[in-house]
């Protein structure tokens, strides 16, 4: 591949340097992500809360894109530093061209579709790769002067895969961990990306690579063994490309306490009561997703239509509220899916609707976060049916929002990371319209006792593997990861 570039540390890590930095848990935490949330603002969302809390505990730095483009024609790189209590927020503006190539281009038109197994939607030939490399290099150049010797760096997600390699090229020796929020596909899908080897080699500049599921870890391991002859060093460590890395699954969770507190807000209670009153004689099903082709929303609507066709007792009763939050508008594949959904919802409503009943209520807007637990609580059944998903936090939020004495039923795609943990959900193959319709029917008819038992088991898992567990497990593993001498 032309222009390929892999950065290795300028000098091997000496024993003294290793010793100095071994106490990774004790150092300042530096989080790097494409976007960041102001931890002072309430209800920023689960991940922002978790990261914000970790930063606030030890004091820390959060570094990322500002969300702003530089003034017309101006280059990327204007850095803004703000302080929010013990947390420093450092953000970079990007030029329009850099943003188009790095974010809209390579991240969202190559990495996102391929990592979700959608080779048909990937656009490899638009010259976005150079922009992705350029912005990652700029992030490294701007971050390096802000770092301290005992910092522990935690990089998030597919936008920033080569960041550690760029930092190492500049001499950075601190511990660096990476967490991928999206799935890691099987080797032969990954290999469709022209720069696949460069990408995976870049991951070996980290000390720890965290993935969402065991399936993802298996894919990664097979890739590096098949393509790079990786050696298994035991205890989740692999050696390839003259470096070693620890690779492990850290299934992300939600902040159960924060979510319970949200459920007690007036907005949440009002949402639940209003819906219960409106649908007193009907069965409510809910779906909440970003409007993304990975979420399987059209397949879900088709399965719901099949339910009404095959099980007529649900007509004039079962009602699906589907919230599809706008996202990445202007990207062709996203505009297509929006049109597809409008058609499908319209067709089902046209075929089965009555004067006083519409089977599908499709909402293409963002709901206030405080209303979500109320919506989940009002839903007798949740449909979480992505075609592929790293984890899926909606599934966990739905479980956490239920009344344990009278819980709803989770219908969950087997292709989510969450399905590895939430075995007591009703697992479905979203490509199988008839099978999914049958499972929805089973959910709607499930006995009280079975609902309670399944929910108890699910809730235990959601509580045990919450977002605090995730953060601590990752940072402990990062502190303990063995480094090449
Ligand atoms: C990525 C990975 C992984 C949704 N609609 C509204 C709204 N939401 C909130 C949900 C939930 C979050 O957005 C969505 O999280 P997911 O996990 O379901 O999916 P992605 O956005 O694709 O997240 C995924 C995750 O990263 C974490 O690692 O699980 O696999 O793709 O919290 O509640 N929030 C509000 N209004 C909405 O209308 N306020």
XYZ file of C-alpha atoms and ligand atoms in Angstrom:
524
model
C 0.000 0.000 0.000
C 1.505 3.340 -0.945
C 1.898 5.967 1.723
C 1.728 3.289 4.385
C 3.247 4.401 7.610
C 3.589 2.655 10.886
C 5.172 4.326 13.798
C 7.181 2.465 16.381
C 8.588 4.009 19.571
C 11.849 5.842 18.967
C 13.577 3.796 21.629
C 12.505 0.563 23.289
C 10.967 1.077 26.684
C 13.677 0.719 29.316
C 13.159 -0.936 32.678
C 13.272 2.399 34.472
C 10.616 3.862 32.222
C 8.453 0.776 32.689
C 8.841 0.952 36.451
C 8.005 4.624 36.509
C 4.808 4.093 34.604
C 3.802 0.718 35.938
C 1.451 2.244 38.475
C -0.912 3.147 35.653
C -3.895 3.228 37.997
C -2.252 6.012 40.022
C -1.521 8.463 37.219
C -3.696 11.134 35.681
C -6.292 9.816 33.271
C -6.335 11.254 29.767
C -9.369 10.366 27.678
C -9.302 10.930 23.938
C -12.457 10.627 21.872
C -13.796 12.178 18.701
C -16.395 14.196 20.617
C -16.561 15.029 24.273
C -19.309 16.081 26.618
C -19.073 18.793 29.218
C -19.204 16.832 32.508
C -20.745 19.915 34.198
C -23.886 19.547 32.123
C -26.459 17.100 33.502
C -27.748 14.029 31.665
C -24.965 14.035 29.133
C -25.561 10.299 28.669
C -24.151 7.115 30.152
C -20.723 7.107 28.567
C -20.129 10.784 29.225
C -21.163 10.237 32.831
C -18.805 7.268 33.221
C -15.868 8.963 31.582
C -16.632 12.223 33.388
C -16.758 10.422 36.711
C -13.459 8.636 36.090
C -11.854 11.937 35.142
C -13.344 13.789 38.082
C -12.111 11.156 40.567
C -8.448 11.293 39.645
C -8.475 14.657 37.923
C -7.858 14.388 34.248
C -7.787 15.627 30.725
C -10.393 15.012 28.025
C -9.159 15.680 24.503
C -11.095 15.618 21.228
C -12.622 17.473 18.325
C -14.478 20.638 19.348
C -17.482 19.861 17.142
C -16.627 23.056 15.242
C -15.072 23.645 11.861
C -12.424 26.309 11.459
C -13.496 29.537 9.753
C -13.696 29.296 5.974
C -10.387 28.241 4.526
C -8.580 28.234 7.888
C -6.457 25.169 8.673
C -7.232 22.652 11.421
C -5.567 22.927 14.762
C -6.956 25.768 16.863
C -6.820 24.363 20.405
C -9.136 25.499 23.184
C -8.513 24.545 26.797
C -11.202 24.902 29.451
C -11.371 23.807 33.046
C -14.407 22.115 34.588
C -13.522 21.423 38.219
C -10.630 18.932 38.269
C -11.176 18.113 34.609
C -9.435 19.880 31.742
C -11.267 19.877 28.428
C -9.002 20.396 25.419
C -10.675 20.616 22.030
C -9.454 21.089 18.495
C -11.209 22.772 15.596
C -10.912 20.996 12.251
C -10.958 22.492 8.776
C -13.927 21.614 6.565
C -11.736 19.450 4.329
C -10.171 17.554 7.208
C -13.553 16.941 8.810
C -15.047 15.758 5.533
C -12.209 13.289 4.976
C -11.570 12.066 8.520
C -15.087 11.994 9.965
C -17.755 11.910 7.233
C -15.378 10.130 4.890
C -13.088 7.485 6.286
C -14.731 7.009 9.708
C -18.342 6.954 8.596
C -18.197 5.799 4.970
C -15.478 3.158 5.336
C -14.893 2.019 8.907
C -18.484 2.200 10.199
C -20.071 0.181 7.349
C -17.276 -2.399 7.070
C -17.052 -2.952 10.822
C -20.837 -3.529 10.719
C -20.345 -6.079 7.895
C -21.824 -3.743 5.229
C -19.271 -3.953 2.432
C -22.033 -2.942 0.031
C -22.213 0.506 1.642
C -18.479 1.186 1.972
C -16.893 3.875 -0.209
C -13.211 3.070 -0.492
C -12.102 5.258 -3.351
C -12.755 8.819 -2.281
C -9.292 9.689 -0.996
C -10.485 9.970 2.575
C -7.750 7.763 3.961
C -5.095 10.494 3.816
C -7.415 12.830 5.744
C -7.935 10.172 8.413
C -4.167 9.790 8.812
C -3.650 13.559 8.765
C -6.182 14.257 11.517
C -4.906 11.438 13.725
C -1.375 12.843 13.327
C -2.648 16.309 14.234
C -4.414 14.938 17.322
C -1.103 13.346 18.390
C 0.898 16.527 17.769
C -1.535 18.681 19.743
C -2.007 16.183 22.565
C 1.666 15.395 23.179
C 2.637 18.749 24.785
C -0.293 18.421 27.204
C 0.858 15.026 28.525
C 2.632 14.280 31.805
C 5.053 11.411 32.409
C 2.687 9.376 34.574
C -0.454 9.888 32.481
C -2.556 6.906 31.465
C -4.206 7.477 28.093
C -7.547 5.944 27.099
C -8.470 6.349 23.437
C -12.024 5.690 22.249
C -13.409 4.291 19.050
C -12.827 3.818 15.358
C -12.131 7.460 14.543
C -8.817 7.220 16.379
C -7.381 3.753 15.670
C -3.911 5.039 14.608
C -3.574 7.617 17.396
C -1.233 5.559 19.606
C 1.046 4.821 16.657
C 1.231 8.546 15.913
C 1.934 9.330 19.579
C 4.620 6.637 19.785
C 6.275 8.110 16.673
C 6.628 11.351 18.623
C 8.263 9.531 21.530
C 5.240 9.001 23.792
C 5.936 6.140 26.204
C 2.921 6.388 28.477
C 0.489 3.518 28.771
C -2.179 3.779 26.102
C -5.382 1.758 25.945
C -7.972 1.651 23.172
C -11.634 0.723 23.364
C -13.625 -0.047 20.224
C -17.329 0.675 20.705
C -18.384 -1.001 17.462
C -17.995 -4.640 16.369
C -14.777 -6.021 14.916
C -15.726 -8.056 11.838
C -14.363 -11.452 10.739
C -10.951 -11.415 9.002
C -12.199 -11.729 5.431
C -14.569 -8.782 5.858
C -11.870 -6.668 7.480
C -9.527 -7.592 4.627
C -11.794 -5.743 2.182
C -10.474 -2.435 3.535
C -7.461 -1.565 1.385
C -5.535 -0.354 4.456
C -6.601 -3.252 6.675
C -3.102 -4.333 7.587
C -2.060 -0.802 8.486
C -5.143 -0.387 10.676
C -4.620 -3.590 12.642
C -0.888 -3.021 12.908
C -1.700 0.402 14.371
C -3.562 -1.315 17.185
C -0.324 -2.959 18.295
C 0.973 0.463 19.361
C -1.485 0.268 22.269
C -0.813 -1.644 25.468
C -4.421 -2.788 25.730
C -7.160 -3.159 23.118
C -10.654 -3.533 24.571
C -13.475 -4.937 22.461
C -17.166 -5.324 23.239
C -17.616 -9.090 22.964
C -15.885 -12.458 22.867
C -16.921 -12.752 19.218
C -14.962 -9.567 18.454
C -11.901 -10.872 20.317
C -12.095 -14.137 18.348
C -12.220 -12.184 15.061
C -9.242 -10.039 16.030
C -7.205 -13.036 17.155
C -7.942 -14.973 13.999
C -7.066 -11.985 11.833
C -3.655 -11.426 13.420
C -2.865 -15.135 13.462
C -3.848 -15.656 9.816
C -2.562 -12.390 8.350
C 0.395 -11.581 10.576
C 1.434 -14.903 12.119
C 0.712 -13.581 15.604
C 2.038 -15.535 18.555
C -0.281 -16.234 21.481
C 1.660 -15.258 24.615
C -1.112 -16.359 26.984
C -3.195 -14.241 29.388
C -4.819 -12.458 26.421
C -1.489 -11.143 25.102
C -0.585 -11.435 21.428
C 2.697 -10.665 19.696
C 2.852 -9.472 16.089
C 4.486 -6.675 14.089
C 7.368 -6.760 16.631
C 5.097 -5.597 19.433
C 2.743 -7.146 21.910
C -0.715 -6.137 22.971
C -3.313 -7.360 25.438
C -6.699 -7.917 23.762
C -9.785 -8.593 25.859
C -13.562 -8.149 25.886
C -14.978 -5.447 28.164
C -18.728 -5.405 27.484
C -19.857 -1.845 28.157
C -22.731 -1.322 30.595
C -25.039 1.454 31.685
C -25.098 3.552 34.816
C -27.990 1.779 36.542
C -28.193 4.282 39.415
C -28.237 7.271 37.087
C -30.897 5.598 34.977
C -33.053 4.772 38.013
C -32.799 8.391 39.112
C -33.966 9.465 35.645
C -36.928 7.108 35.971
C -38.057 9.045 39.055
C -38.128 12.414 37.307
C -41.461 14.120 36.662
C -40.884 13.893 32.886
C -40.357 10.152 33.008
C -43.369 9.498 35.221
C -45.521 11.767 33.065
C -44.459 9.924 29.899
C -45.218 6.533 31.415
C -48.621 7.595 32.802
C -49.723 9.354 29.614
C -48.838 6.347 27.462
C -50.450 3.895 29.855
C -53.630 5.918 29.840
C -53.680 6.249 26.052
C -52.940 2.579 25.493
C -54.882 1.161 28.434
C -56.658 -1.350 26.206
C -53.734 -1.986 23.897
C -50.305 -3.612 23.961
C -47.434 -1.213 23.501
C -44.143 -2.196 21.850
C -41.176 0.187 21.784
C -38.091 0.660 19.658
C -35.493 3.385 20.321
C -32.516 3.748 18.009
C -30.370 6.192 16.145
C -31.628 6.065 12.589
C -28.758 3.909 11.385
C -28.774 1.071 8.873
C -27.020 -1.165 11.412
C -30.034 -1.051 13.724
C -32.310 -3.194 11.534
C -35.332 -0.892 11.798
C -36.859 -1.769 8.392
C -36.508 -5.485 9.191
C -38.212 -4.804 12.533
C -41.147 -3.043 10.867
C -41.520 -5.922 8.426
C -41.586 -8.400 11.318
C -44.181 -6.274 13.079
C -46.270 -6.207 9.881
C -45.934 -10.001 9.682
C -47.158 -10.255 13.291
C -50.317 -8.364 12.334
C -50.750 -10.553 9.255
C -50.126 -13.924 10.923
C -51.667 -13.292 14.338
C -54.804 -11.213 13.688
C -55.681 -11.039 17.375
C -53.032 -8.289 17.593
C -54.882 -6.018 15.157
C -56.452 -3.002 16.782
C -54.239 -3.721 19.757
C -50.448 -4.104 19.318
C -48.914 -0.669 18.716
C -45.258 -0.048 17.935
C -43.754 3.282 18.958
C -40.503 3.567 17.023
C -38.237 6.472 17.911
C -35.509 6.899 15.305
C -33.146 9.679 16.302
C -31.724 11.668 13.372
C -28.033 10.996 12.813
C -25.380 11.637 10.124
C -27.884 13.339 7.847
C -26.613 14.097 4.364
C -24.793 10.747 4.097
C -26.577 8.904 1.274
C -27.107 5.574 3.051
C -28.818 7.396 5.931
C -31.157 9.343 3.673
C -32.102 6.072 1.924
C -33.011 4.320 5.140
C -35.169 7.231 6.222
C -37.178 7.040 3.005
C -37.472 3.272 3.357
C -38.838 3.569 6.890
C -41.404 6.196 5.982
C -42.687 3.932 3.217
C -42.844 0.872 5.439
C -44.580 2.627 8.337
C -47.043 4.175 5.898
C -47.780 0.836 4.280
C -48.442 -0.984 7.575
C -50.631 1.859 8.816
C -52.488 1.892 5.495
C -53.013 -1.874 5.486
C -54.059 -2.347 9.089
C -54.929 1.066 10.615
C -58.418 1.863 11.891
C -60.104 5.193 12.482
C -59.040 5.046 16.115
C -55.839 2.968 15.854
C -52.559 3.265 14.026
C -50.250 0.258 14.381
C -46.977 2.169 13.927
C -46.090 5.485 15.484
C -42.838 6.512 13.904
C -41.027 9.458 15.490
C -38.013 10.857 13.680
C -36.779 13.119 16.455
C -34.621 13.014 19.564
C -36.570 12.485 22.776
C -35.492 14.203 25.978
C -33.371 11.695 27.885
C -35.598 12.126 30.935
C -38.539 10.710 28.972
C -36.784 7.505 27.955
C -37.288 5.449 31.157
C -41.012 6.312 31.080
C -41.290 5.170 27.469
C -39.419 1.946 28.249
C -41.608 1.325 31.303
C -44.807 1.775 29.296
C -43.629 -0.749 26.687
C -44.810 -4.297 27.291
C -42.215 -5.431 24.761
C -38.998 -3.805 23.523
C -37.778 -4.589 20.020
C -33.987 -4.294 19.866
C -33.160 -5.967 16.580
C -29.942 -4.619 15.005
C -28.351 -6.458 12.115
C -25.055 -5.840 13.859
C -24.257 -3.812 16.988
C -21.164 -3.515 19.156
C -23.134 -3.768 22.379
C -26.502 -1.899 22.337
C -27.218 0.083 25.457
C -30.929 0.486 24.722
C -31.406 -3.210 25.574
C -29.789 -2.665 28.976
C -31.680 0.574 29.612
C -34.968 -1.175 28.856
C -34.215 -3.916 31.408
C -33.162 -1.344 34.029
C -36.360 0.690 33.536
C -38.784 -2.179 34.225
C -40.889 -2.723 37.324
C -39.482 -6.028 38.691
C -42.982 -7.007 39.850
C -44.499 -6.567 36.383
C -41.692 -6.326 33.831
C -41.826 -6.147 30.071
C -40.097 -8.541 27.669
C -36.926 -7.842 25.706
C -36.791 -9.155 22.132
C -33.095 -8.934 21.219
C -31.113 -9.580 18.062
C -28.548 -12.337 18.428
C -26.195 -10.087 16.429
C -25.715 -7.528 19.208
C -22.833 -7.655 21.659
C -25.502 -7.512 24.377
C -26.819 -10.929 23.315
C -23.657 -12.550 24.715
C -24.696 -11.358 28.163
C -28.481 -11.082 28.031
C -29.246 -14.735 27.361
C -32.673 -14.577 29.032
C -33.995 -12.128 26.443
C -35.952 -13.622 23.552
C -33.137 -13.834 21.013
C -34.011 -13.411 17.340
C -32.422 -13.417 13.918
C -33.621 -10.068 12.501
C -33.183 -11.295 8.903
C -35.830 -13.942 9.602
C -39.073 -11.978 9.359
C -41.364 -14.902 10.188
C -39.201 -16.115 13.079
C -39.017 -12.613 14.569
C -42.804 -12.162 14.249
C -43.286 -15.465 16.055
C -40.978 -14.360 18.861
C -42.817 -11.028 19.209
C -46.042 -13.000 19.526
C -44.423 -15.117 22.230
C -43.288 -11.963 24.052
C -46.790 -10.476 23.937
C -48.308 -13.677 25.342
C -45.634 -14.481 27.959
C -46.920 -15.445 31.409
C -46.367 -13.131 34.350
C -44.148 -15.674 36.073
C -41.871 -16.144 33.066
C -41.580 -12.387 32.592
C -40.546 -11.911 36.218
C -38.015 -14.751 36.127
C -36.396 -13.659 32.899
C -36.242 -10.058 34.055
C -34.648 -11.001 37.379
C -31.811 -12.807 35.607
C -31.345 -9.994 33.086
C -31.352 -7.281 35.742
C -28.728 -9.092 37.768
C -26.410 -9.095 34.757
C -27.125 -5.452 33.838
C -26.408 -4.429 37.430
C -23.265 -6.513 37.851
C -21.679 -5.458 34.566
C -22.577 -1.791 34.744
C -20.581 1.090 33.323
C -18.524 1.449 36.512
C -17.502 -2.214 36.291
C -16.533 -1.590 32.660
C -14.392 1.450 33.438
C -12.649 -0.208 36.391
C -12.069 -3.483 34.511
C -10.552 -1.631 31.559
C -8.302 0.652 33.597
C -7.131 -2.201 35.827
C -6.257 -4.300 32.778
C -4.441 -1.301 31.285
C -2.395 -0.903 34.449
C -1.538 -4.610 34.402
C -0.908 -5.091 30.680
C 2.563 -6.484 30.105
C 4.805 -4.333 27.968
C 7.438 -5.515 25.563
C 10.915 -5.033 27.023
C -22.322 2.902 19.974
C -22.329 1.464 19.427
C -22.497 0.628 21.774
C -31.328 6.870 21.505
N -32.371 7.602 21.067
C -32.472 8.654 21.911
C -31.466 8.546 22.864
N -30.773 7.435 22.602
C -29.681 6.939 23.435
C -30.021 5.615 24.060
C -28.647 5.014 24.316
C -27.814 5.613 23.194
O -28.528 6.717 22.660
C -27.631 4.621 22.051
O -26.703 3.661 22.449
P -26.556 2.292 21.677
O -25.588 1.469 22.448
O -27.881 1.676 21.559
O -26.046 2.622 20.199
P -24.987 3.627 19.450
O -25.420 5.027 19.523
O -24.870 3.066 18.075
O -23.608 3.455 20.250
C -23.089 0.543 20.364
C -22.349 2.070 22.227
O -21.653 2.856 21.264
C -21.593 2.172 23.554
O -20.353 1.548 23.471
O -23.353 -0.051 22.667
O -23.022 -0.794 19.905
O -22.893 1.423 18.115
O -28.117 5.448 25.545
O -30.782 5.826 25.213
N -31.289 9.427 23.855
C -32.146 10.486 23.891
N -33.147 10.658 22.973
C -33.344 9.766 21.972
O -34.262 9.942 21.157
N -32.015 11.398 24.849
